[in-house]
mmCIF file of C-alpha atoms in Angstrom:
data_model
loop_
_atom_site.group_PDB
_atom_site.id
_atom_site.type_symbol
_atom_site.label_atom_id
_atom_site.label_comp_id
_atom_site.label_asym_id
_atom_site.label_seq_id
_atom_site.Cartn_x
_atom_site.Cartn_y
_atom_site.Cartn_z
ATOM 1 C CA MET A 1 29.992 -62.077 -96.001
ATOM 2 C CA LEU A 2 26.782 -63.432 -94.598
ATOM 3 C CA LEU A 3 28.867 -63.502 -91.163
ATOM 4 C CA LEU A 4 29.631 -60.077 -91.468
ATOM 5 C CA GLY A 5 26.206 -59.145 -92.302
ATOM 6 C CA LEU A 6 24.472 -61.187 -89.262
ATOM 7 C CA LEU A 7 27.425 -59.137 -86.737
ATOM 8 C CA GLY A 8 26.947 -56.044 -88.581
ATOM 9 C CA PHE A 9 22.960 -56.006 -89.010
ATOM 10 C CA SER A 10 19.758 -55.619 -85.948
ATOM 11 C CA ALA A 11 16.215 -56.056 -85.913
ATOM 12 C CA THR A 12 15.974 -52.890 -83.535
ATOM 13 C CA PRO A 13 17.670 -49.609 -83.328
ATOM 14 C CA THR A 14 20.026 -48.494 -79.879
ATOM 15 C CA VAL A 15 19.528 -45.476 -80.305
ATOM 16 C CA ASP A 16 16.369 -42.973 -79.834
ATOM 17 C CA ARG A 17 15.605 -40.323 -82.161
ATOM 18 C CA HIS A 18 17.408 -37.038 -80.829
ATOM 19 C CA ARG A 19 15.513 -34.147 -80.457
ATOM 20 C CA LYS A 20 15.308 -30.779 -82.050
ATOM 21 C CA PRO A 21 18.118 -28.014 -81.425
ATOM 22 C CA THR A 22 17.886 -25.439 -79.093
ATOM 23 C CA GLY A 23 19.169 -21.764 -79.279
ATOM 24 C CA GLN A 24 22.209 -23.189 -76.695
ATOM 25 C CA ASP A 25 22.788 -25.699 -78.837
ATOM 26 C CA ILE A 26 23.536 -23.663 -81.996
ATOM 27 C CA ASP A 27 25.440 -21.326 -79.460
ATOM 28 C CA ALA A 28 27.875 -24.037 -78.500
ATOM 29 C CA ALA A 29 28.612 -24.969 -82.245
ATOM 30 C CA HIS A 30 28.636 -21.042 -83.201
ATOM 31 C CA ALA A 31 30.863 -20.485 -80.283
ATOM 32 C CA LEU A 32 33.350 -23.299 -81.339
ATOM 33 C CA LEU A 33 33.538 -22.588 -84.730
ATOM 34 C CA GLU A 34 34.357 -18.953 -84.159
ATOM 35 C CA GLN A 35 36.888 -20.199 -81.451
ATOM 36 C CA VAL A 36 38.818 -22.257 -84.651
ATOM 37 C CA LYS A 37 38.494 -19.368 -86.919
ATOM 38 C CA ALA A 38 40.090 -16.638 -84.413
ATOM 39 C CA ALA A 39 43.188 -19.257 -83.671
ATOM 40 C CA GLN A 40 43.371 -19.934 -87.317
ATOM 41 C CA ALA A 41 43.774 -16.336 -87.901
ATOM 42 C CA VAL A 42 46.850 -15.620 -86.018
ATOM 43 C CA GLY A 43 48.502 -18.492 -86.492
ATOM 44 C CA THR A 44 47.990 -20.377 -82.850
ATOM 45 C CA LEU A 45 46.695 -23.502 -81.515
ATOM 46 C CA ALA A 46 42.852 -23.825 -81.014
ATOM 47 C CA HIS A 47 42.476 -24.590 -77.508
ATOM 48 C CA LEU A 48 39.232 -26.490 -77.272
ATOM 49 C CA ARG A 49 37.361 -27.363 -74.101
ATOM 50 C CA LEU A 50 33.581 -29.183 -74.529
ATOM 51 C CA THR A 51 31.296 -30.500 -71.766
ATOM 52 C CA THR A 52 29.133 -33.742 -71.861
ATOM 53 C CA SER A 53 26.441 -31.071 -73.075
ATOM 54 C CA GLN A 54 28.392 -29.183 -75.828
ATOM 55 C CA VAL A 55 29.337 -32.715 -77.238
ATOM 56 C CA ALA A 56 26.058 -33.692 -77.130
ATOM 57 C CA ALA A 57 24.712 -30.766 -78.823
ATOM 58 C CA LEU A 58 26.957 -31.187 -81.892
ATOM 59 C CA GLY A 59 25.930 -34.353 -82.251
ATOM 60 C CA ILE A 60 22.481 -33.342 -82.326
ATOM 61 C CA LEU A 61 23.320 -30.995 -85.358
ATOM 62 C CA ILE A 62 25.105 -33.516 -87.341
ATOM 63 C CA GLY A 63 22.609 -35.504 -86.917
ATOM 64 C CA GLU A 64 19.655 -32.892 -88.076
ATOM 65 C CA ALA A 65 21.835 -31.896 -91.255
ATOM 66 C CA SER A 66 22.826 -35.291 -92.038
ATOM 67 C CA GLY A 67 19.149 -36.450 -92.139
ATOM 68 C CA VAL A 68 19.963 -39.412 -89.736
ATOM 69 C CA GLU A 69 17.355 -39.112 -86.958
ATOM 70 C CA ARG A 70 18.835 -41.155 -84.282
ATOM 71 C CA VAL A 71 22.351 -39.675 -82.953
ATOM 72 C CA LYS A 72 23.821 -39.484 -79.736
ATOM 73 C CA ALA A 73 26.905 -38.098 -78.501
ATOM 74 C CA GLY A 74 29.114 -37.427 -75.174
ATOM 75 C CA VAL A 75 31.569 -37.741 -72.736
ATOM 76 C CA GLU A 76 30.889 -40.378 -70.362
ATOM 77 C CA GLY A 77 33.274 -40.238 -67.316
ATOM 78 C CA ASP A 78 36.528 -40.718 -69.404
ATOM 79 C CA LEU A 79 35.078 -41.872 -72.565
ATOM 80 C CA LEU A 80 34.166 -39.932 -75.451
ATOM 81 C CA VAL A 81 31.537 -41.706 -77.157
ATOM 82 C CA GLY A 82 29.175 -41.297 -80.681
ATOM 83 C CA ARG A 83 26.369 -43.548 -81.379
ATOM 84 C CA ALA A 84 24.105 -43.581 -84.616
ATOM 85 C CA SER A 85 21.412 -46.175 -85.708
ATOM 86 C CA LEU A 86 21.098 -46.440 -89.347
ATOM 87 C CA PRO A 87 18.295 -47.880 -91.060
ATOM 88 C CA VAL A 88 18.814 -50.215 -94.185
ATOM 89 C CA PHE A 89 16.334 -52.480 -95.198
ATOM 90 C CA GLY A 90 13.493 -54.905 -94.601
ATOM 91 C CA GLY A 91 13.378 -53.066 -91.385
ATOM 92 C CA TRP A 92 17.348 -54.177 -89.993
ATOM 93 C CA TRP A 93 19.599 -51.649 -88.489
ATOM 94 C CA ILE A 94 22.899 -50.854 -88.248
ATOM 95 C CA ASN A 95 24.079 -49.730 -84.765
ATOM 96 C CA THR A 96 27.166 -48.129 -85.071
ATOM 97 C CA ALA A 97 29.532 -46.396 -82.708
ATOM 98 C CA VAL A 98 33.126 -44.170 -82.317
ATOM 99 C CA SER A 99 34.403 -44.043 -78.822
ATOM 100 C CA VAL A 100 37.639 -42.493 -78.063
ATOM 101 C CA THR A 101 39.347 -42.779 -74.383
ATOM 102 C CA GLY A 102 42.709 -41.754 -72.796
ATOM 103 C CA THR A 103 45.142 -39.034 -73.411
ATOM 104 C CA HIS A 104 46.851 -39.105 -77.055
ATOM 105 C CA ASP A 105 49.776 -37.367 -78.126
ATOM 106 C CA GLY A 106 48.728 -36.596 -82.194
ATOM 107 C CA PHE A 107 45.933 -37.859 -83.342
ATOM 108 C CA PRO A 108 43.412 -40.020 -81.442
ATOM 109 C CA THR A 109 42.911 -43.882 -81.677
ATOM 110 C CA VAL A 110 39.316 -44.203 -82.352
ATOM 111 C CA ALA A 111 37.391 -47.254 -82.039
ATOM 112 C CA LEU A 112 34.910 -48.222 -84.245
ATOM 113 C CA SER A 113 31.851 -50.921 -84.280
ATOM 114 C CA ALA A 114 29.064 -51.763 -86.498
ATOM 115 C CA GLY A 115 26.687 -54.066 -84.507
ATOM 116 C CA ARG A 116 28.501 -57.045 -83.085
ATOM 117 C CA LEU A 117 30.954 -56.454 -85.463
ATOM 118 C CA VAL A 118 34.090 -54.423 -83.788
ATOM 119 C CA LEU A 119 36.923 -52.864 -86.387
ATOM 120 C CA PRO A 120 40.336 -52.970 -86.163
ATOM 121 C CA LYS A 121 41.918 -50.213 -83.864
ATOM 122 C CA ALA A 122 43.814 -49.223 -87.195
ATOM 123 C CA ALA A 123 40.953 -48.797 -89.174
ATOM 124 C CA SER A 124 40.340 -45.330 -87.583
ATOM 125 C CA ARG A 125 43.749 -44.138 -88.619
ATOM 126 C CA TRP A 126 43.235 -45.361 -92.221
ATOM 127 C CA LEU A 127 39.852 -43.873 -92.798
ATOM 128 C CA ALA A 128 41.263 -40.655 -91.501
ATOM 129 C CA GLU A 129 44.231 -40.483 -93.890
ATOM 130 C CA PHE A 130 42.147 -41.337 -96.806
ATOM 131 C CA SER A 131 39.757 -39.024 -95.946
ATOM 132 C CA ARG A 132 42.441 -36.462 -95.551
ATOM 133 C CA TRP A 133 43.882 -37.909 -99.209
ATOM 134 C CA MET A 134 40.719 -37.103 -101.076
ATOM 135 C CA LEU A 135 40.358 -33.778 -99.338
ATOM 136 C CA MET A 136 43.784 -33.013 -100.481
ATOM 137 C CA ARG A 137 43.086 -34.110 -103.930
ATOM 138 C CA LYS A 138 40.185 -31.356 -104.215
ATOM 139 C CA GLY A 139 42.644 -28.675 -102.934
ATOM 140 C CA VAL A 140 42.329 -28.442 -99.306
ATOM 141 C CA GLY A 141 45.544 -27.762 -97.544
ATOM 142 C CA LEU A 142 45.884 -29.877 -94.374
ATOM 143 C CA PRO A 143 49.042 -30.613 -92.196
ATOM 144 C CA PRO A 144 49.553 -34.654 -91.174
ATOM 145 C CA LEU A 145 47.037 -35.812 -89.255
ATOM 146 C CA ASP A 146 49.455 -35.686 -85.838
ATOM 147 C CA ASP A 147 49.971 -31.973 -86.666
ATOM 148 C CA LEU A 148 46.587 -31.419 -87.266
ATOM 149 C CA VAL A 149 45.856 -33.183 -83.676
ATOM 150 C CA PRO A 150 48.612 -32.366 -81.292
ATOM 151 C CA LEU A 151 46.754 -33.423 -78.491
ATOM 152 C CA MET A 152 43.232 -34.942 -77.321
ATOM 153 C CA ARG A 153 42.382 -36.078 -73.492
ATOM 154 C CA VAL A 154 39.261 -37.252 -72.414
ATOM 155 C CA GLU A 155 38.829 -37.095 -68.618
ATOM 156 C CA GLY A 156 36.252 -36.341 -65.980
ATOM 157 C CA GLY A 157 33.517 -35.833 -68.314
ATOM 158 C CA VAL A 158 35.457 -33.326 -70.191
ATOM 159 C CA LEU A 159 37.072 -33.494 -73.746
ATOM 160 C CA THR A 160 39.994 -31.063 -74.502
ATOM 161 C CA ALA A 161 42.055 -31.013 -77.721
ATOM 162 C CA ASN A 162 44.647 -29.118 -79.365
ATOM 163 C CA LEU A 163 43.561 -28.265 -83.347
ATOM 164 C CA ALA A 164 46.207 -26.579 -85.406
ATOM 165 C CA LEU A 165 45.183 -24.800 -88.541
ATOM 166 C CA PRO A 166 47.244 -23.193 -91.374
ATOM 167 C CA PRO A 167 47.309 -19.947 -90.786
ATOM 168 C CA GLY A 168 46.020 -17.353 -92.810
ATOM 169 C CA SER A 169 44.187 -20.029 -95.647
ATOM 170 C CA ASP A 170 40.776 -20.165 -96.868
ATOM 171 C CA LEU A 171 41.010 -24.107 -95.395
ATOM 172 C CA ILE A 172 37.533 -23.729 -93.440
ATOM 173 C CA THR A 173 35.933 -22.223 -96.624
ATOM 174 C CA ARG A 174 37.409 -24.704 -98.968
ATOM 175 C CA LEU A 175 36.464 -27.785 -96.405
ATOM 176 C CA VAL A 176 33.219 -26.135 -97.067
ATOM 177 C CA GLY A 177 33.540 -26.057 -100.821
ATOM 178 C CA THR A 178 34.078 -29.441 -100.802
ATOM 179 C CA ALA A 179 30.835 -30.430 -99.702
ATOM 180 C CA ALA A 180 28.925 -28.307 -102.831
ATOM 181 C CA ALA A 181 27.383 -29.648 -105.596
ATOM 182 C CA SER A 182 29.541 -28.462 -108.710
ATOM 183 C CA VAL A 183 29.382 -25.081 -109.616
ATOM 184 C CA ASP A 184 30.544 -23.439 -112.562
ATOM 185 C CA GLU A 185 32.639 -20.992 -110.859
ATOM 186 C CA GLY A 186 33.826 -19.262 -114.395
ATOM 187 C CA ARG A 187 29.896 -18.774 -114.888
ATOM 188 C CA VAL A 188 29.465 -17.389 -111.458
ATOM 189 C CA VAL A 189 32.059 -14.809 -112.024
ATOM 190 C CA HIS A 190 30.780 -13.753 -115.323
ATOM 191 C CA ILE A 191 27.221 -13.330 -114.123
ATOM 192 C CA TYR A 192 28.155 -11.359 -111.108
ATOM 193 C CA CYS A 193 30.479 -8.782 -113.232
ATOM 194 C CA ARG A 194 27.636 -8.566 -115.527
ATOM 195 C CA LEU A 195 25.623 -7.428 -112.580
ATOM 196 C CA ALA A 196 28.259 -5.381 -111.241
ATOM 197 C CA GLN A 197 28.659 -3.632 -114.283
ATOM 198 C CA ALA A 198 25.030 -2.923 -114.858
ATOM 199 C CA HIS A 199 24.176 -1.702 -111.475
ATOM 200 C CA GLU A 200 27.751 0.635 -111.373
ATOM 201 C CA GLU A 201 26.018 2.381 -114.218
ATOM 202 C CA ILE A 202 22.610 2.753 -113.411
ATOM 203 C CA PRO A 203 22.382 1.710 -109.830
ATOM 204 C CA ASP A 204 18.976 0.352 -108.690
ATOM 205 C CA PRO A 205 19.350 -1.332 -104.916
ATOM 206 C CA GLN A 206 16.144 -3.346 -105.388
ATOM 207 C CA LEU A 207 16.954 -7.342 -105.369
ATOM 208 C CA VAL A 208 14.297 -7.972 -107.846
ATOM 209 C CA SER A 209 15.973 -6.154 -110.451
ATOM 210 C CA LEU A 210 19.368 -8.107 -109.495
ATOM 211 C CA VAL A 211 17.216 -11.257 -109.878
ATOM 212 C CA LYS A 212 15.648 -10.176 -113.118
ATOM 213 C CA GLY A 213 19.244 -9.259 -114.456
ATOM 214 C CA ALA A 214 20.419 -12.153 -113.407
ATOM 215 C CA PHE A 215 18.394 -14.552 -115.006
ATOM 216 C CA GLN A 216 17.920 -12.973 -117.918
ATOM 217 C CA HIS A 217 20.417 -14.735 -120.089
ATOM 218 C CA ALA A 218 19.630 -18.327 -118.956
ATOM 219 C CA THR A 219 19.729 -19.928 -122.382
ATOM 220 C CA GLY A 220 21.687 -23.191 -123.832
ATOM 221 C CA SER A 221 21.400 -26.746 -123.124
ATOM 222 C CA ASP A 222 22.785 -26.877 -119.495
ATOM 223 C CA VAL A 223 20.380 -24.128 -117.947
ATOM 224 C CA VAL A 224 19.810 -26.036 -114.500
ATOM 225 C CA GLY A 225 23.826 -24.992 -114.521
ATOM 226 C CA TYR A 226 23.377 -21.350 -115.224
ATOM 227 C CA ASN A 227 20.484 -21.433 -113.084
ATOM 228 C CA ARG A 228 22.726 -22.951 -110.307
ATOM 229 C CA ALA A 229 25.718 -20.232 -110.977
ATOM 230 C CA ALA A 230 23.188 -17.444 -111.063
ATOM 231 C CA PHE A 231 22.230 -18.077 -107.697
ATOM 232 C CA VAL A 232 25.699 -18.191 -105.991
ATOM 233 C CA ALA A 233 26.674 -15.113 -107.934
ATOM 234 C CA LEU A 234 23.448 -13.223 -106.842
ATOM 235 C CA SER A 235 24.125 -14.520 -103.175
ATOM 236 C CA PHE A 236 27.904 -13.118 -103.518
ATOM 237 C CA TYR A 237 26.619 -9.688 -104.859
ATOM 238 C CA VAL A 238 23.961 -9.592 -102.123
ATOM 239 C CA VAL A 239 25.530 -11.043 -98.494
ATOM 240 C CA GLY A 240 29.086 -10.661 -99.770
ATOM 241 C CA ASP A 241 32.028 -12.837 -97.526
ATOM 242 C CA GLU A 242 29.646 -15.346 -95.945
ATOM 243 C CA ALA A 243 28.900 -16.922 -99.279
ATOM 244 C CA PHE A 244 32.406 -17.276 -100.725
ATOM 245 C CA SER A 245 32.775 -20.771 -99.346
ATOM 246 C CA LEU A 246 30.057 -21.702 -102.196
ATOM 247 C CA ALA A 247 32.661 -21.272 -105.014
ATOM 248 C CA PRO A 248 36.236 -20.460 -103.941
ATOM 249 C CA SER A 249 37.762 -20.156 -106.515
ATOM 250 C CA ALA A 250 35.238 -17.710 -108.478
ATOM 251 C CA ALA A 251 35.428 -15.487 -104.898
ATOM 252 C CA ALA A 252 38.895 -14.443 -105.866
ATOM 253 C CA GLU A 253 38.005 -13.505 -109.381
ATOM 254 C CA VAL A 254 35.225 -11.441 -108.464
ATOM 255 C CA ALA A 255 37.074 -8.536 -106.522
ATOM 256 C CA ARG A 256 38.260 -7.533 -110.151
ATOM 257 C CA CYS A 257 34.762 -6.546 -110.657
ATOM 258 C CA PRO A 258 32.925 -3.173 -109.829
ATOM 259 C CA PRO A 259 32.035 -3.469 -106.106
ATOM 260 C CA PRO A 260 28.223 -4.201 -105.336
ATOM 261 C CA HIS A 261 25.692 -1.851 -104.168
ATOM 262 C CA ALA A 262 26.221 -1.248 -100.657
ATOM 263 C CA ASN A 263 22.347 -1.983 -99.387
ATOM 264 C CA VAL A 264 20.471 -3.877 -102.055
ATOM 265 C CA LEU A 265 16.742 -4.493 -100.550
ATOM 266 C CA LEU A 266 14.032 -6.726 -100.655
ATOM 267 C CA ARG A 267 10.748 -5.465 -98.748
ATOM 268 C CA GLY A 268 12.733 -2.048 -98.108
ATOM 269 C CA ARG A 269 14.900 -4.120 -95.965
ATOM 270 C CA ARG A 270 18.173 -5.156 -96.646
ATOM 271 C CA ASP A 271 18.646 -8.288 -94.200
ATOM 272 C CA LEU A 272 15.338 -9.538 -96.386
ATOM 273 C CA ALA A 273 17.209 -9.395 -99.142
ATOM 274 C CA LYS A 274 20.340 -11.238 -97.682
ATOM 275 C CA HIS A 275 18.186 -14.393 -96.207
ATOM 276 C CA TRP A 276 16.495 -14.480 -99.783
ATOM 277 C CA ALA A 277 19.683 -14.942 -101.821
ATOM 278 C CA TYR A 278 21.727 -16.766 -99.328
ATOM 279 C CA SER A 279 19.372 -19.365 -98.801
ATOM 280 C CA ALA A 280 18.777 -19.643 -102.846
ATOM 281 C CA ALA A 281 22.253 -20.043 -103.298
ATOM 282 C CA LEU A 282 22.743 -22.745 -100.226
ATOM 283 C CA THR A 283 19.915 -24.417 -102.008
ATOM 284 C CA ALA A 284 21.762 -24.408 -105.395
ATOM 285 C CA ALA A 285 24.770 -25.456 -103.621
ATOM 286 C CA PHE A 286 24.181 -27.927 -100.892
ATOM 287 C CA GLY A 287 20.327 -29.042 -101.466
ATOM 288 C CA GLU A 288 17.051 -28.070 -99.661
ATOM 289 C CA ARG A 289 17.750 -29.800 -96.405
ATOM 290 C CA ALA A 290 20.889 -27.623 -95.694
ATOM 291 C CA ALA A 291 19.448 -24.697 -96.961
ATOM 292 C CA GLY A 292 15.984 -25.033 -94.695
ATOM 293 C CA LYS A 293 18.077 -25.959 -91.257
ATOM 294 C CA LEU A 294 20.601 -23.629 -91.876
ATOM 295 C CA GLY A 295 17.704 -21.025 -92.098
ATOM 296 C CA GLU A 296 15.893 -22.281 -89.081
ATOM 297 C CA TRP A 297 18.842 -22.793 -87.646
ATOM 298 C CA LYS A 298 19.715 -18.616 -87.841
ATOM 299 C CA GLU A 299 16.538 -17.648 -86.370
ATOM 300 C CA VAL A 300 17.141 -19.555 -83.319
ATOM 301 C CA HIS A 301 20.199 -18.527 -82.758
ATOM 302 C CA ASP A 302 18.803 -14.988 -83.203
ATOM 303 C CA SER A 303 16.034 -15.899 -80.190
ATOM 304 C CA ASN A 304 18.979 -16.331 -77.791
ATOM 305 C CA PRO A 305 19.873 -12.815 -75.575
ATOM 306 C CA THR A 306 22.609 -11.253 -77.469
ATOM 307 C CA GLY A 307 20.641 -11.889 -81.122
ATOM 308 C CA SER A 308 17.792 -9.794 -82.560
ATOM 309 C CA GLY A 309 14.849 -12.474 -81.711
ATOM 310 C CA PHE A 310 13.391 -15.178 -83.892
ATOM 311 C CA SER A 311 12.197 -13.431 -87.170
ATOM 312 C CA PHE A 312 9.614 -15.753 -89.202
ATOM 313 C CA VAL A 313 9.772 -12.596 -91.935
ATOM 314 C CA ASP A 314 13.388 -13.485 -92.057
ATOM 315 C CA LEU A 315 12.190 -17.342 -92.406
ATOM 316 C CA ALA A 316 9.722 -16.617 -95.202
ATOM 317 C CA ALA A 317 12.470 -14.901 -96.984
ATOM 318 C CA ASP A 318 14.517 -17.759 -96.460
ATOM 319 C CA ARG A 319 11.524 -20.444 -97.225
ATOM 320 C CA SER A 320 11.139 -18.118 -100.380
ATOM 321 C CA GLY A 321 14.760 -18.195 -102.136
ATOM 322 C CA LEU A 322 14.228 -22.161 -101.118
ATOM 323 C CA PHE A 323 11.241 -22.482 -103.018
ATOM 324 C CA VAL A 324 12.689 -20.521 -106.182
ATOM 325 C CA ALA A 325 15.518 -22.374 -106.472
ATOM 326 C CA ARG A 326 14.209 -25.588 -106.151
ATOM 327 C CA GLY A 327 12.132 -24.715 -109.063
ATOM 328 C CA ALA A 328 15.052 -23.157 -111.184
ATOM 329 C CA LEU A 329 17.327 -26.502 -110.255
ATOM 330 C CA ASP A 330 14.905 -29.183 -111.580
ATOM 331 C CA PRO A 331 15.431 -30.024 -115.000
ATOM 332 C CA LYS A 332 12.018 -30.487 -115.971
ATOM 333 C CA SER A 333 11.196 -26.743 -114.748
ATOM 334 C CA ALA A 334 14.482 -25.202 -115.252
ATOM 335 C CA SER A 335 13.736 -23.242 -118.397
ATOM 336 C CA PRO A 336 10.599 -21.773 -117.609
ATOM 337 C CA ALA A 337 11.754 -20.898 -114.181
ATOM 338 C CA ALA A 338 14.439 -19.153 -115.733
ATOM 339 C CA HIS A 339 12.144 -17.144 -117.764
ATOM 340 C CA ALA A 340 9.457 -16.407 -114.827
ATOM 341 C CA LEU A 341 12.795 -14.784 -112.930
ATOM 342 C CA SER A 342 13.876 -12.783 -115.775
ATOM 343 C CA SER A 343 10.739 -10.622 -115.018
ATOM 344 C CA VAL A 344 9.855 -11.365 -111.626
ATOM 345 C CA SER A 345 8.086 -9.201 -109.284
ATOM 346 C CA GLU A 346 8.551 -8.265 -105.729
ATOM 347 C CA GLN A 347 5.463 -10.140 -104.953
ATOM 348 C CA ASP A 348 7.057 -13.228 -106.521
ATOM 349 C CA LEU A 349 9.783 -13.044 -104.236
ATOM 350 C CA LEU A 350 8.473 -12.215 -100.790
ATOM 351 C CA PRO A 351 4.425 -11.882 -100.737
ATOM 352 C CA VAL A 352 3.750 -8.711 -98.683
ATOM 353 C CA VAL A 353 1.489 -10.718 -96.376
ATOM 354 C CA LEU A 354 4.457 -12.346 -94.893
ATOM 355 C CA THR A 355 5.981 -9.190 -93.971
ATOM 356 C CA GLN A 356 3.344 -9.139 -90.911
ATOM 357 C CA SER A 357 4.337 -12.206 -89.401
ATOM 358 C CA PRO A 358 5.736 -12.490 -85.543
ATOM 359 C CA GLU A 359 9.533 -10.591 -85.526
ATOM 360 C CA GLY A 360 11.720 -10.306 -82.570
ATOM 361 C CA LEU A 361 10.739 -13.253 -80.424
ATOM 362 C CA SER A 362 12.739 -14.162 -77.603
ATOM 363 C CA ASP A 363 13.999 -18.082 -76.812
ATOM 364 C CA GLU A 364 11.257 -17.716 -74.288
ATOM 365 C CA ASP A 365 8.624 -16.333 -76.260
ATOM 366 C CA PHE A 366 9.287 -18.833 -79.083
ATOM 367 C CA ILE A 367 9.011 -21.841 -77.003
ATOM 368 C CA THR A 368 5.918 -20.534 -75.369
ATOM 369 C CA ARG A 369 3.999 -19.571 -78.667
ATOM 370 C CA PHE A 370 5.462 -22.151 -80.865
ATOM 371 C CA GLY A 371 6.809 -24.761 -78.947
ATOM 372 C CA GLY A 372 9.943 -24.559 -80.317
ATOM 373 C CA LEU A 373 11.189 -26.657 -83.637
ATOM 374 C CA GLY A 374 9.469 -29.814 -84.858
ATOM 375 C CA GLN A 375 6.175 -28.729 -82.317
ATOM 376 C CA LYS A 376 3.129 -28.904 -84.090
ATOM 377 C CA GLN A 377 2.714 -24.868 -83.674
ATOM 378 C CA TYR A 378 5.922 -24.123 -85.378
ATOM 379 C CA ARG A 379 5.055 -27.011 -88.307
ATOM 380 C CA ASP A 380 2.014 -25.090 -88.695
ATOM 381 C CA SER A 381 3.418 -21.900 -88.971
ATOM 382 C CA VAL A 382 6.161 -22.566 -91.252
ATOM 383 C CA ALA A 383 3.085 -24.428 -93.668
ATOM 384 C CA ARG A 384 1.084 -21.353 -93.725
ATOM 385 C CA ILE A 385 4.421 -19.647 -95.052
ATOM 386 C CA ASP A 386 5.101 -22.543 -97.466
ATOM 387 C CA GLN A 387 0.979 -21.856 -98.851
ATOM 388 C CA HIS A 388 1.460 -18.096 -99.288
ATOM 389 C CA LEU A 389 4.762 -18.970 -101.237
ATOM 390 C CA GLU A 390 2.890 -21.247 -103.491
ATOM 391 C CA HIS A 391 0.369 -18.844 -104.152
ATOM 392 C CA PRO A 392 1.781 -15.240 -104.178
ATOM 393 C CA THR A 393 -0.951 -13.586 -105.340
ATOM 394 C CA ASP A 394 -3.372 -14.561 -102.877
#
């Protein structure tokens, strides 16, 4: 064991901190996901072709989402490689690498290493088979590995691969759901149907009314569990299909309830209601980091030419949903937070001053004025939003 430790650990990281994602990075990931979903919908192979810059973009997003600050991926000639430096203890690091080369008819052979410790080539297959087995235990229907990836080729700085997902299934939804926190899906359905019934009898398009209704019955020994389910139910009602991956089984059940109001509003805007509800639900299901990153990435994606522009008002609604969910999911504050939400005001959900924040920024405008994600000007702007959310009456 000591020898394995000496081989695996290093005194310094070999991978530099990656940069923050740009609109182009997020566009690349979004286009890839849409291509896979489109192929699955009609039951055909997804023929993927990624350049080294696109692979690098995916590596940056994976690092940001996972919290690993030192990640690098790319295609180096005929070699697909991903590297990461992971801090352990006492200033030591584990420098890891995964790589694929050549053409593979079926699931590829992946080389794995940690420091100077090189794993047997068969280890990648064992790990992939184990991961598939674990996902299938959670209800994700996956074909055999060689059917899932019937071809992969790395050549001339380009990765090409064929990906086969079962047609017409909710595979992607269920894959997302496996990473979520445990949500009481029966409770999600109960809260959703109660809200839908109440708003069918007395229509009210305001998000604040829905939030009050969702938290009026937050009692019992598991208030945190109730609050988690309430945020997911609200996202089902306000956001719709996009939120169904947070509780896939509940999504199938809510169809028997009355349909939601077509236009739920926050500060007179449908988009702000969606941002708030989805961010709160993402925090409930995946935690603050995932919710915060997805909110930022959505705005950066919108700053591209085909989007509506980067909106700090949208971001404020995202941050508010995250803040509210944070307090409601903390066991120490769950009960008083739920009680406060049962009589919440619109000012509590989104202070009016934040609706005057910059909007419609192109990627160029966003970079010029705020420097990009992670830069001081941007961090200062987010800090001002957070300050208003912490003191909504100021």
